[in-house]
Amino acid sequence: MALYITGHKIPDSDSICSAIAVAYLKNAQGIEAIACKQGDINPETAFILEKFACEVPITKTSYADEDTFITDTTDLALCPDDILDANVVGVVDHHKLGDLTTSTPLEAWIRPVGCSNTIVKEMFDYYNIEIPANIAGIMMCAILSDTVIFKSPTCTKADTKAVKELAKIAGIENPKELGMEMFKIKSAIEGTPIRNLVMRDFKDFNMSGTKVGIGQLETVDITMFDTMKEELLKDLQALKEEGDRHSVLLLLTDIMKEGSELLIASDDISKIESAFGVKTKDSKVWLDGVLSRKKQVVPFLEKTFK
Ligand code: MG
Ligand code: MG
Ligand code: MG
């Protein structure tokens, strides 16, 4: 029976690259493992996989009775819908501990670092398995993406060290330069329908029984959204109604200015305001220094909805 490795819904580069890397590691250990994804890859991930000539994982959304290894989340809302019917044999993650439970003992690699791939690197080191150059390349890119080229407050020494070591294996002389190239591709929005933009990096959270959706668009220049904000807000409102959510938030993150504009659709916007200690204007507010959804947004909202 094969082991299936998958990251979270609406996969980002960390989810995809960690699934590929863990699948490689397991195969090297003699376990037949298959990298999977739960949805289409984004343009950044497509760039990474193409650059390092790695295959796109297969799409698989049902895991009942299958041996499964989850990467980059332990939140049920972000796992495959039937994950509680699967045999989860392992997790690797760098988020808050979620509500996934298992029926058998499991291998759990969870650390407060900037990226799941940093922990996957530790797994390779632990098992003393050599990382091929192309796998090292995609792991490195995932870390640069999740840590916003080391700028995110989630970035740790373990992440910078992992990038340094992986760059050496991949033969990349200037990882930061490649990171910037990546973020420019990530920033490209021309011709993309509004809904696709909102959903590009979107996560639903169960906050003490309240459903809150939070999207994030990371760009090298936030002014590209100047003429689109009304349309984006309208779509957030629609998404809120469609999904029975209390609130839908969208972070427009400017990685050069190092902050995010928060766009909000909510049944009670005062809740969001109190979470961040801010006053919104026309359902928008600039949050200076905010780059990380997991560290600078989710915990404050969870507290408010408790
Ligand atoms: Mg992720
Ligand atoms: Mg991640
Ligand atoms: Mg991210």
PDB file of C-alpha atoms and ligand atoms in Angstrom:
ATOM      1  CA  MET A   1       0.000   0.000   0.000  1.00  0.00           C
ATOM      2  CA  ALA A   2       1.427   3.322  -1.047  1.00  0.00           C
ATOM      3  CA  LEU A   3       1.866   6.233   1.316  1.00  0.00           C
ATOM      4  CA  TYR A   4       0.274   9.471   0.130  1.00  0.00           C
ATOM      5  CA  ILE A   5       1.852  12.795   1.097  1.00  0.00           C
ATOM      6  CA  THR A   6      -0.237  15.948   0.864  1.00  0.00           C
ATOM      7  CA  GLY A   7      -0.199  19.547   2.053  1.00  0.00           C
ATOM      8  CA  HIS A   8      -3.162  21.829   2.728  1.00  0.00           C
ATOM      9  CA  LYS A   9      -6.112  22.911   0.584  1.00  0.00           C
ATOM     10  CA  ILE A  10      -5.374  25.756  -1.859  1.00  0.00           C
ATOM     11  CA  PRO A  11      -1.758  24.630  -1.893  1.00  0.00           C
ATOM     12  CA  ASP A  12       1.102  27.112  -1.610  1.00  0.00           C
ATOM     13  CA  SER A  13       4.733  26.449  -2.493  1.00  0.00           C
ATOM     14  CA  ASP A  14       5.497  25.102   0.992  1.00  0.00           C
ATOM     15  CA  SER A  15       2.666  22.561   0.786  1.00  0.00           C
ATOM     16  CA  ILE A  16       3.673  21.324  -2.662  1.00  0.00           C
ATOM     17  CA  CYS A  17       7.451  21.297  -2.181  1.00  0.00           C
ATOM     18  CA  SER A  18       7.241  19.656   1.250  1.00  0.00           C
ATOM     19  CA  ALA A  19       5.003  16.907  -0.183  1.00  0.00           C
ATOM     20  CA  ILE A  20       7.521  16.261  -2.986  1.00  0.00           C
ATOM     21  CA  ALA A  21      10.480  16.314  -0.591  1.00  0.00           C
ATOM     22  CA  VAL A  22       8.865  14.039   2.019  1.00  0.00           C
ATOM     23  CA  ALA A  23       7.804  11.624  -0.762  1.00  0.00           C
ATOM     24  CA  TYR A  24      11.423  11.508  -1.968  1.00  0.00           C
ATOM     25  CA  LEU A  25      12.655  10.905   1.587  1.00  0.00           C
ATOM     26  CA  LYS A  26      10.178   8.082   2.211  1.00  0.00           C
ATOM     27  CA  ASN A  27      11.012   6.420  -1.119  1.00  0.00           C
ATOM     28  CA  ALA A  28      14.713   6.638  -0.213  1.00  0.00           C
ATOM     29  CA  GLN A  29      13.795   4.777   2.972  1.00  0.00           C
ATOM     30  CA  GLY A  30      12.136   2.027   0.945  1.00  0.00           C
ATOM     31  CA  ILE A  31       8.545   3.144   1.491  1.00  0.00           C
ATOM     32  CA  GLU A  32       6.553   3.620  -1.710  1.00  0.00           C
ATOM     33  CA  ALA A  33       5.361   7.212  -1.374  1.00  0.00           C
ATOM     34  CA  ILE A  34       3.425   9.478  -3.737  1.00  0.00           C
ATOM     35  CA  ALA A  35       3.377  13.283  -3.558  1.00  0.00           C
ATOM     36  CA  CYS A  36      -0.140  14.713  -3.851  1.00  0.00           C
ATOM     37  CA  LYS A  37      -1.903  18.038  -3.886  1.00  0.00           C
ATOM     38  CA  GLN A  38      -5.447  19.101  -3.034  1.00  0.00           C
ATOM     39  CA  GLY A  39      -5.868  21.711  -5.737  1.00  0.00           C
ATOM     40  CA  ASP A  40      -4.164  23.593  -8.558  1.00  0.00           C
ATOM     41  CA  ILE A  41      -0.702  25.026  -8.024  1.00  0.00           C
ATOM     42  CA  ASN A  42      -0.222  28.811  -8.029  1.00  0.00           C
ATOM     43  CA  PRO A  43       2.034  30.699 -10.485  1.00  0.00           C
ATOM     44  CA  GLU A  44       4.880  30.941  -7.959  1.00  0.00           C
ATOM     45  CA  THR A  45       4.898  27.185  -7.392  1.00  0.00           C
ATOM     46  CA  ALA A  46       4.731  26.553 -11.159  1.00  0.00           C
ATOM     47  CA  PHE A  47       7.835  28.730 -11.569  1.00  0.00           C
ATOM     48  CA  ILE A  48       9.698  26.832  -8.831  1.00  0.00           C
ATOM     49  CA  LEU A  49       8.866  23.345 -10.145  1.00  0.00           C
ATOM     50  CA  GLU A  50       9.788  24.343 -13.682  1.00  0.00           C
ATOM     51  CA  LYS A  51      13.058  25.962 -12.633  1.00  0.00           C
ATOM     52  CA  PHE A  52      14.207  22.809 -10.856  1.00  0.00           C
ATOM     53  CA  ALA A  53      12.557  20.342 -13.244  1.00  0.00           C
ATOM     54  CA  CYS A  54      10.334  18.697 -10.645  1.00  0.00           C
ATOM     55  CA  GLU A  55       7.081  16.965 -11.514  1.00  0.00           C
ATOM     56  CA  VAL A  56       3.797  18.484 -10.361  1.00  0.00           C
ATOM     57  CA  PRO A  57       2.237  16.208  -7.695  1.00  0.00           C
ATOM     58  CA  ILE A  58      -0.934  14.326  -8.571  1.00  0.00           C
ATOM     59  CA  THR A  59      -4.267  15.768  -7.452  1.00  0.00           C
ATOM     60  CA  LYS A  60      -5.922  13.621  -4.823  1.00  0.00           C
ATOM     61  CA  THR A  61      -8.729  14.815  -2.570  1.00  0.00           C
ATOM     62  CA  SER A  62      -9.968  11.582  -0.982  1.00  0.00           C
ATOM     63  CA  TYR A  63      -7.809   9.651   1.510  1.00  0.00           C
ATOM     64  CA  ALA A  64     -10.212   7.296   3.315  1.00  0.00           C
ATOM     65  CA  ASP A  65      -8.393   4.095   4.454  1.00  0.00           C
ATOM     66  CA  GLU A  66      -5.127   5.310   2.848  1.00  0.00           C
ATOM     67  CA  ASP A  67      -1.811   5.727   4.646  1.00  0.00           C
ATOM     68  CA  THR A  68      -1.388   9.488   4.633  1.00  0.00           C
ATOM     69  CA  PHE A  69       1.283  11.985   5.656  1.00  0.00           C
ATOM     70  CA  ILE A  70       0.149  15.596   6.086  1.00  0.00           C
ATOM     71  CA  THR A  71       2.428  18.572   5.506  1.00  0.00           C
ATOM     72  CA  ASP A  72       2.103  22.283   6.314  1.00  0.00           C
ATOM     73  CA  THR A  73      -1.079  22.074   8.425  1.00  0.00           C
ATOM     74  CA  THR A  74      -2.811  20.162  11.207  1.00  0.00           C
ATOM     75  CA  ASP A  75      -6.106  22.074  10.830  1.00  0.00           C
ATOM     76  CA  LEU A  76      -9.073  19.899   9.843  1.00  0.00           C
ATOM     77  CA  ALA A  77     -10.511  22.783   7.802  1.00  0.00           C
ATOM     78  CA  LEU A  78      -7.403  22.674   5.570  1.00  0.00           C
ATOM     79  CA  CYS A  79      -6.951  18.876   5.438  1.00  0.00           C
ATOM     80  CA  PRO A  80      -8.758  16.619   2.932  1.00  0.00           C
ATOM     81  CA  ASP A  81     -12.465  16.351   3.845  1.00  0.00           C
ATOM     82  CA  ASP A  82     -12.232  12.639   4.714  1.00  0.00           C
ATOM     83  CA  ILE A  83      -8.919  12.835   6.588  1.00  0.00           C
ATOM     84  CA  LEU A  84     -10.440  11.434   9.806  1.00  0.00           C
ATOM     85  CA  ASP A  85     -11.153   8.213   7.842  1.00  0.00           C
ATOM     86  CA  ALA A  86      -7.530   8.027   6.663  1.00  0.00           C
ATOM     87  CA  ASN A  87      -4.625   6.422   8.471  1.00  0.00           C
ATOM     88  CA  VAL A  88      -2.474   9.453   9.225  1.00  0.00           C
ATOM     89  CA  VAL A  89       1.036   8.138   9.839  1.00  0.00           C
ATOM     90  CA  GLY A  90       2.845  11.471  10.057  1.00  0.00           C
ATOM     91  CA  VAL A  91       2.712  15.266  10.040  1.00  0.00           C
ATOM     92  CA  VAL A  92       5.261  17.970   9.418  1.00  0.00           C
ATOM     93  CA  ASP A  93       4.143  21.521  10.171  1.00  0.00           C
ATOM     94  CA  HIS A  94       5.054  24.977  11.459  1.00  0.00           C
ATOM     95  CA  HIS A  95       1.615  26.396  12.361  1.00  0.00           C
ATOM     96  CA  LYS A  96      -0.356  26.412  15.574  1.00  0.00           C
ATOM     97  CA  LEU A  97      -1.397  22.888  16.522  1.00  0.00           C
ATOM     98  CA  GLY A  98      -4.731  22.225  14.841  1.00  0.00           C
ATOM     99  CA  ASP A  99      -7.627  19.859  15.511  1.00  0.00           C
ATOM    100  CA  LEU A 100      -6.464  16.860  13.457  1.00  0.00           C
ATOM    101  CA  THR A 101      -6.500  13.673  15.530  1.00  0.00           C
ATOM    102  CA  THR A 102      -5.311  10.192  14.587  1.00  0.00           C
ATOM    103  CA  SER A 103      -6.321   6.647  15.470  1.00  0.00           C
ATOM    104  CA  THR A 104      -2.760   5.304  15.588  1.00  0.00           C
ATOM    105  CA  PRO A 105       0.598   6.608  16.815  1.00  0.00           C
ATOM    106  CA  LEU A 106       2.228   8.938  14.333  1.00  0.00           C
ATOM    107  CA  GLU A 107       5.484  10.584  13.380  1.00  0.00           C
ATOM    108  CA  ALA A 108       5.108  14.312  14.272  1.00  0.00           C
ATOM    109  CA  TRP A 109       7.587  16.932  13.151  1.00  0.00           C
ATOM    110  CA  ILE A 110       6.288  20.260  14.400  1.00  0.00           C
ATOM    111  CA  ARG A 111       8.448  23.300  15.147  1.00  0.00           C
ATOM    112  CA  PRO A 112       7.947  27.066  15.440  1.00  0.00           C
ATOM    113  CA  VAL A 113      10.049  27.893  12.377  1.00  0.00           C
ATOM    114  CA  GLY A 114       9.311  29.864   9.206  1.00  0.00           C
ATOM    115  CA  CYS A 115       8.556  26.997   6.845  1.00  0.00           C
ATOM    116  CA  SER A 116       7.652  23.296   6.802  1.00  0.00           C
ATOM    117  CA  ASN A 117      10.528  22.664   4.395  1.00  0.00           C
ATOM    118  CA  THR A 118      12.994  23.806   7.062  1.00  0.00           C
ATOM    119  CA  ILE A 119      11.703  20.928   9.185  1.00  0.00           C
ATOM    120  CA  VAL A 120      11.790  18.548   6.203  1.00  0.00           C
ATOM    121  CA  LYS A 121      15.483  19.453   5.874  1.00  0.00           C
ATOM    122  CA  GLU A 122      15.892  18.378   9.515  1.00  0.00           C
ATOM    123  CA  MET A 123      14.178  15.084   8.636  1.00  0.00           C
ATOM    124  CA  PHE A 124      16.722  14.425   5.856  1.00  0.00           C
ATOM    125  CA  ASP A 125      19.558  15.246   8.264  1.00  0.00           C
ATOM    126  CA  TYR A 126      18.070  13.067  10.996  1.00  0.00           C
ATOM    127  CA  TYR A 127      17.757  10.047   8.710  1.00  0.00           C
ATOM    128  CA  ASN A 128      21.071  10.869   7.057  1.00  0.00           C
ATOM    129  CA  ILE A 129      19.635  10.854   3.551  1.00  0.00           C
ATOM    130  CA  GLU A 130      21.227  12.919   0.807  1.00  0.00           C
ATOM    131  CA  ILE A 131      19.043  15.582  -0.821  1.00  0.00           C
ATOM    132  CA  PRO A 132      19.243  15.697  -4.640  1.00  0.00           C
ATOM    133  CA  ALA A 133      20.048  19.125  -6.131  1.00  0.00           C
ATOM    134  CA  ASN A 134      16.585  19.698  -7.631  1.00  0.00           C
ATOM    135  CA  ILE A 135      14.747  18.757  -4.436  1.00  0.00           C
ATOM    136  CA  ALA A 136      17.103  21.038  -2.474  1.00  0.00           C
ATOM    137  CA  GLY A 137      16.240  23.839  -4.920  1.00  0.00           C
ATOM    138  CA  ILE A 138      12.474  23.609  -4.446  1.00  0.00           C
ATOM    139  CA  MET A 139      12.837  23.254  -0.663  1.00  0.00           C
ATOM    140  CA  MET A 140      14.993  26.388  -0.611  1.00  0.00           C
ATOM    141  CA  CYS A 141      12.454  28.333  -2.688  1.00  0.00           C
ATOM    142  CA  ALA A 142       9.608  27.287  -0.385  1.00  0.00           C
ATOM    143  CA  ILE A 143      11.528  28.644   2.612  1.00  0.00           C
ATOM    144  CA  LEU A 144      12.240  31.920   0.786  1.00  0.00           C
ATOM    145  CA  SER A 145       8.528  32.154  -0.028  1.00  0.00           C
ATOM    146  CA  ASP A 146       7.159  31.393   3.444  1.00  0.00           C
ATOM    147  CA  THR A 147       9.683  33.655   5.207  1.00  0.00           C
ATOM    148  CA  VAL A 148       9.223  36.463   2.641  1.00  0.00           C
ATOM    149  CA  ILE A 149      12.963  36.273   1.876  1.00  0.00           C
ATOM    150  CA  PHE A 150      13.790  36.230   5.635  1.00  0.00           C
ATOM    151  CA  LYS A 151      11.738  39.398   6.356  1.00  0.00           C
ATOM    152  CA  SER A 152       8.809  37.711   8.075  1.00  0.00           C
ATOM    153  CA  PRO A 153       8.787  37.704  11.897  1.00  0.00           C
ATOM    154  CA  THR A 154       8.249  33.937  11.583  1.00  0.00           C
ATOM    155  CA  CYS A 155      11.764  33.520  10.143  1.00  0.00           C
ATOM    156  CA  THR A 156      14.264  31.841  12.471  1.00  0.00           C
ATOM    157  CA  LYS A 157      17.967  30.996  12.404  1.00  0.00           C
ATOM    158  CA  ALA A 158      16.984  27.457  11.432  1.00  0.00           C
ATOM    159  CA  ASP A 159      15.377  28.838   8.249  1.00  0.00           C
ATOM    160  CA  THR A 160      18.352  30.953   7.172  1.00  0.00           C
ATOM    161  CA  LYS A 161      20.682  28.038   7.930  1.00  0.00           C
ATOM    162  CA  ALA A 162      18.532  25.638   5.909  1.00  0.00           C
ATOM    163  CA  VAL A 163      18.471  28.022   2.922  1.00  0.00           C
ATOM    164  CA  LYS A 164      22.243  28.369   3.059  1.00  0.00           C
ATOM    165  CA  GLU A 165      22.767  24.604   3.076  1.00  0.00           C
ATOM    166  CA  LEU A 166      20.105  23.888   0.457  1.00  0.00           C
ATOM    167  CA  ALA A 167      21.446  26.626  -1.856  1.00  0.00           C
ATOM    168  CA  LYS A 168      24.833  24.969  -1.734  1.00  0.00           C
ATOM    169  CA  ILE A 169      23.365  21.589  -2.691  1.00  0.00           C
ATOM    170  CA  ALA A 170      21.211  23.172  -5.435  1.00  0.00           C
ATOM    171  CA  GLY A 171      24.112  25.217  -6.785  1.00  0.00           C
ATOM    172  CA  ILE A 172      22.329  28.559  -6.294  1.00  0.00           C
ATOM    173  CA  GLU A 173      24.791  31.353  -5.602  1.00  0.00           C
ATOM    174  CA  ASN A 174      22.361  34.083  -4.651  1.00  0.00           C
ATOM    175  CA  PRO A 175      19.164  32.753  -3.031  1.00  0.00           C
ATOM    176  CA  LYS A 176      17.847  36.245  -2.207  1.00  0.00           C
ATOM    177  CA  GLU A 177      18.029  37.230  -5.859  1.00  0.00           C
ATOM    178  CA  LEU A 178      16.075  34.120  -6.843  1.00  0.00           C
ATOM    179  CA  GLY A 179      13.633  34.969  -4.039  1.00  0.00           C
ATOM    180  CA  MET A 180      12.992  38.408  -5.540  1.00  0.00           C
ATOM    181  CA  GLU A 181      12.463  36.862  -8.975  1.00  0.00           C
ATOM    182  CA  MET A 182       9.932  34.537  -7.365  1.00  0.00           C
ATOM    183  CA  PHE A 183       8.042  37.328  -5.623  1.00  0.00           C
ATOM    184  CA  LYS A 184       7.827  39.264  -8.871  1.00  0.00           C
ATOM    185  CA  ILE A 185       6.092  36.274 -10.442  1.00  0.00           C
ATOM    186  CA  LYS A 186       3.894  35.986  -7.372  1.00  0.00           C
ATOM    187  CA  SER A 187       2.946  39.655  -7.792  1.00  0.00           C
ATOM    188  CA  ALA A 188       1.717  39.246 -11.356  1.00  0.00           C
ATOM    189  CA  ILE A 189      -2.026  39.796 -11.307  1.00  0.00           C
ATOM    190  CA  GLU A 190      -2.744  41.048 -14.805  1.00  0.00           C
ATOM    191  CA  GLY A 191      -5.698  39.314 -16.394  1.00  0.00           C
ATOM    192  CA  THR A 192      -6.492  37.294 -13.266  1.00  0.00           C
ATOM    193  CA  PRO A 193     -10.189  37.278 -12.334  1.00  0.00           C
ATOM    194  CA  ILE A 194     -10.934  38.940  -8.960  1.00  0.00           C
ATOM    195  CA  ARG A 195     -12.196  35.719  -7.365  1.00  0.00           C
ATOM    196  CA  ASN A 196      -8.999  33.897  -8.358  1.00  0.00           C
ATOM    197  CA  LEU A 197      -6.937  36.643  -6.734  1.00  0.00           C
ATOM    198  CA  VAL A 198      -8.920  36.470  -3.503  1.00  0.00           C
ATOM    199  CA  MET A 199      -8.611  32.675  -3.465  1.00  0.00           C
ATOM    200  CA  ARG A 200      -4.947  32.478  -4.497  1.00  0.00           C
ATOM    201  CA  ASP A 201      -3.754  31.990  -0.916  1.00  0.00           C
ATOM    202  CA  PHE A 202      -6.938  31.608   1.098  1.00  0.00           C
ATOM    203  CA  LYS A 203      -7.553  29.741   4.348  1.00  0.00           C
ATOM    204  CA  ASP A 204     -10.703  29.110   6.368  1.00  0.00           C
ATOM    205  CA  PHE A 205     -10.328  29.033  10.121  1.00  0.00           C
ATOM    206  CA  ASN A 206     -12.640  27.651  12.774  1.00  0.00           C
ATOM    207  CA  MET A 207     -12.307  30.206  15.557  1.00  0.00           C
ATOM    208  CA  SER A 208     -14.167  28.767  18.545  1.00  0.00           C
ATOM    209  CA  GLY A 209     -17.038  27.780  16.259  1.00  0.00           C
ATOM    210  CA  THR A 210     -16.936  30.929  14.116  1.00  0.00           C
ATOM    211  CA  LYS A 211     -15.898  30.576  10.476  1.00  0.00           C
ATOM    212  CA  VAL A 212     -13.399  33.192   9.354  1.00  0.00           C
ATOM    213  CA  GLY A 213     -11.694  33.188   5.938  1.00  0.00           C
ATOM    214  CA  ILE A 214      -8.373  34.948   5.459  1.00  0.00           C
ATOM    215  CA  GLY A 215      -6.645  35.474   2.129  1.00  0.00           C
ATOM    216  CA  GLN A 216      -3.253  36.981   1.506  1.00  0.00           C
ATOM    217  CA  LEU A 217      -1.671  38.464  -1.603  1.00  0.00           C
ATOM    218  CA  GLU A 218       2.030  39.169  -1.306  1.00  0.00           C
ATOM    219  CA  THR A 219       3.395  41.724  -3.745  1.00  0.00           C
ATOM    220  CA  VAL A 220       6.479  43.791  -4.366  1.00  0.00           C
ATOM    221  CA  ASP A 221       4.301  46.886  -4.921  1.00  0.00           C
ATOM    222  CA  ILE A 222       0.895  47.284  -3.298  1.00  0.00           C
ATOM    223  CA  THR A 223      -0.080  50.219  -5.540  1.00  0.00           C
ATOM    224  CA  MET A 224      -0.952  47.698  -8.248  1.00  0.00           C
ATOM    225  CA  PHE A 225      -4.174  47.095  -6.285  1.00  0.00           C
ATOM    226  CA  ASP A 226      -5.123  50.772  -6.089  1.00  0.00           C
ATOM    227  CA  THR A 227      -7.830  50.580  -8.727  1.00  0.00           C
ATOM    228  CA  MET A 228      -9.121  47.176  -7.614  1.00  0.00           C
ATOM    229  CA  LYS A 229      -9.921  47.580  -3.948  1.00  0.00           C
ATOM    230  CA  GLU A 230     -13.647  48.231  -4.380  1.00  0.00           C
ATOM    231  CA  GLU A 231     -13.980  45.137  -6.551  1.00  0.00           C
ATOM    232  CA  LEU A 232     -11.975  43.082  -4.086  1.00  0.00           C
ATOM    233  CA  LEU A 233     -14.150  44.261  -1.165  1.00  0.00           C
ATOM    234  CA  LYS A 234     -17.284  43.388  -3.107  1.00  0.00           C
ATOM    235  CA  ASP A 235     -15.976  39.881  -3.713  1.00  0.00           C
ATOM    236  CA  LEU A 236     -15.027  39.438  -0.057  1.00  0.00           C
ATOM    237  CA  GLN A 237     -18.622  40.311   0.817  1.00  0.00           C
ATOM    238  CA  ALA A 238     -19.907  37.726  -1.698  1.00  0.00           C
ATOM    239  CA  LEU A 239     -17.515  35.098  -0.381  1.00  0.00           C
ATOM    240  CA  LYS A 240     -18.694  35.793   3.153  1.00  0.00           C
ATOM    241  CA  GLU A 241     -22.351  35.171   2.185  1.00  0.00           C
ATOM    242  CA  GLU A 242     -21.612  32.128   0.001  1.00  0.00           C
ATOM    243  CA  GLY A 243     -19.555  30.331   2.613  1.00  0.00           C
ATOM    244  CA  ASP A 244     -21.618  31.286   5.660  1.00  0.00           C
ATOM    245  CA  ARG A 245     -18.602  33.009   7.135  1.00  0.00           C
ATOM    246  CA  HIS A 246     -18.687  35.594   9.913  1.00  0.00           C
ATOM    247  CA  SER A 247     -15.818  37.483   8.298  1.00  0.00           C
ATOM    248  CA  VAL A 248     -13.613  37.382   5.236  1.00  0.00           C
ATOM    249  CA  LEU A 249     -10.312  39.231   5.365  1.00  0.00           C
ATOM    250  CA  LEU A 250      -7.789  39.892   2.640  1.00  0.00           C
ATOM    251  CA  LEU A 251      -4.235  40.963   3.390  1.00  0.00           C
ATOM    252  CA  LEU A 252      -2.596  42.954   0.627  1.00  0.00           C
ATOM    253  CA  THR A 253       0.989  42.574   1.727  1.00  0.00           C
ATOM    254  CA  ASP A 254       3.738  44.842   0.417  1.00  0.00           C
ATOM    255  CA  ILE A 255       7.002  43.010   1.041  1.00  0.00           C
ATOM    256  CA  MET A 256       9.073  46.129   0.258  1.00  0.00           C
ATOM    257  CA  LYS A 257       7.102  48.527   2.501  1.00  0.00           C
ATOM    258  CA  GLU A 258       6.854  45.677   5.032  1.00  0.00           C
ATOM    259  CA  GLY A 259       3.225  45.917   5.971  1.00  0.00           C
ATOM    260  CA  SER A 260      -0.253  44.894   4.863  1.00  0.00           C
ATOM    261  CA  GLU A 261      -3.467  46.634   3.986  1.00  0.00           C
ATOM    262  CA  LEU A 262      -6.349  44.689   5.474  1.00  0.00           C
ATOM    263  CA  LEU A 263      -9.596  44.545   3.466  1.00  0.00           C
ATOM    264  CA  ILE A 264     -12.604  43.386   5.452  1.00  0.00           C
ATOM    265  CA  ALA A 265     -16.097  41.982   4.941  1.00  0.00           C
ATOM    266  CA  SER A 266     -17.666  41.167   8.291  1.00  0.00           C
ATOM    267  CA  ASP A 267     -20.925  40.695  10.180  1.00  0.00           C
ATOM    268  CA  ASP A 268     -19.333  42.765  12.923  1.00  0.00           C
ATOM    269  CA  ILE A 269     -16.348  44.832  11.842  1.00  0.00           C
ATOM    270  CA  SER A 270     -15.840  46.135  15.398  1.00  0.00           C
ATOM    271  CA  LYS A 271     -14.628  42.622  16.291  1.00  0.00           C
ATOM    272  CA  ILE A 272     -11.877  42.888  13.704  1.00  0.00           C
ATOM    273  CA  GLU A 273     -11.017  46.417  14.814  1.00  0.00           C
ATOM    274  CA  SER A 274     -10.698  45.353  18.426  1.00  0.00           C
ATOM    275  CA  ALA A 275      -8.540  42.365  17.468  1.00  0.00           C
ATOM    276  CA  PHE A 276      -5.913  44.678  16.012  1.00  0.00           C
ATOM    277  CA  GLY A 277      -6.638  47.778  18.091  1.00  0.00           C
ATOM    278  CA  VAL A 278      -7.334  49.849  14.973  1.00  0.00           C
ATOM    279  CA  LYS A 279     -10.096  51.920  13.365  1.00  0.00           C
ATOM    280  CA  THR A 280     -10.975  50.981   9.800  1.00  0.00           C
ATOM    281  CA  LYS A 281     -11.940  53.411   7.063  1.00  0.00           C
ATOM    282  CA  ASP A 282     -14.233  52.152   4.278  1.00  0.00           C
ATOM    283  CA  SER A 283     -13.583  48.564   5.478  1.00  0.00           C
ATOM    284  CA  LYS A 284      -9.827  48.983   5.056  1.00  0.00           C
ATOM    285  CA  VAL A 285      -6.872  49.600   7.329  1.00  0.00           C
ATOM    286  CA  TRP A 286      -3.068  49.626   6.936  1.00  0.00           C
ATOM    287  CA  LEU A 287      -1.254  47.356   9.403  1.00  0.00           C
ATOM    288  CA  ASP A 288       2.344  48.463   9.586  1.00  0.00           C
ATOM    289  CA  GLY A 289       4.906  45.675   9.934  1.00  0.00           C
ATOM    290  CA  VAL A 290       2.339  42.924   9.400  1.00  0.00           C
ATOM    291  CA  LEU A 291       3.702  40.289   6.980  1.00  0.00           C
ATOM    292  CA  SER A 292       2.602  37.017   8.568  1.00  0.00           C
ATOM    293  CA  ARG A 293      -0.956  35.702   8.655  1.00  0.00           C
ATOM    294  CA  LYS A 294      -0.086  32.916  11.068  1.00  0.00           C
ATOM    295  CA  LYS A 295       1.855  35.022  13.569  1.00  0.00           C
ATOM    296  CA  GLN A 296       0.454  38.542  13.284  1.00  0.00           C
ATOM    297  CA  VAL A 297      -3.163  38.009  12.249  1.00  0.00           C
ATOM    298  CA  VAL A 298      -4.647  34.627  13.234  1.00  0.00           C
ATOM    299  CA  PRO A 299      -3.699  34.672  16.963  1.00  0.00           C
ATOM    300  CA  PHE A 300      -5.321  38.099  17.535  1.00  0.00           C
ATOM    301  CA  LEU A 301      -8.533  37.066  15.799  1.00  0.00           C
ATOM    302  CA  GLU A 302      -8.661  33.758  17.676  1.00  0.00           C
ATOM    303  CA  LYS A 303      -8.462  35.678  20.952  1.00  0.00           C
ATOM    304  CA  THR A 304     -11.280  37.999  19.902  1.00  0.00           C
ATOM    305  CA  PHE A 305     -13.571  35.144  18.867  1.00  0.00           C
ATOM    306  CA  LYS A 306     -12.888  33.072  21.987  1.00  0.00           C
TER     307      LYS A 306
HETATM  308 MG    MG B   1       1.233  26.821   3.629  1.00  0.00          MG
HETATM  309 MG    MG B   2       4.213  26.859   5.341  1.00  0.00          MG
HETATM  310 MG    MG B   3       2.370  32.079   3.196  1.00  0.00          MG
END
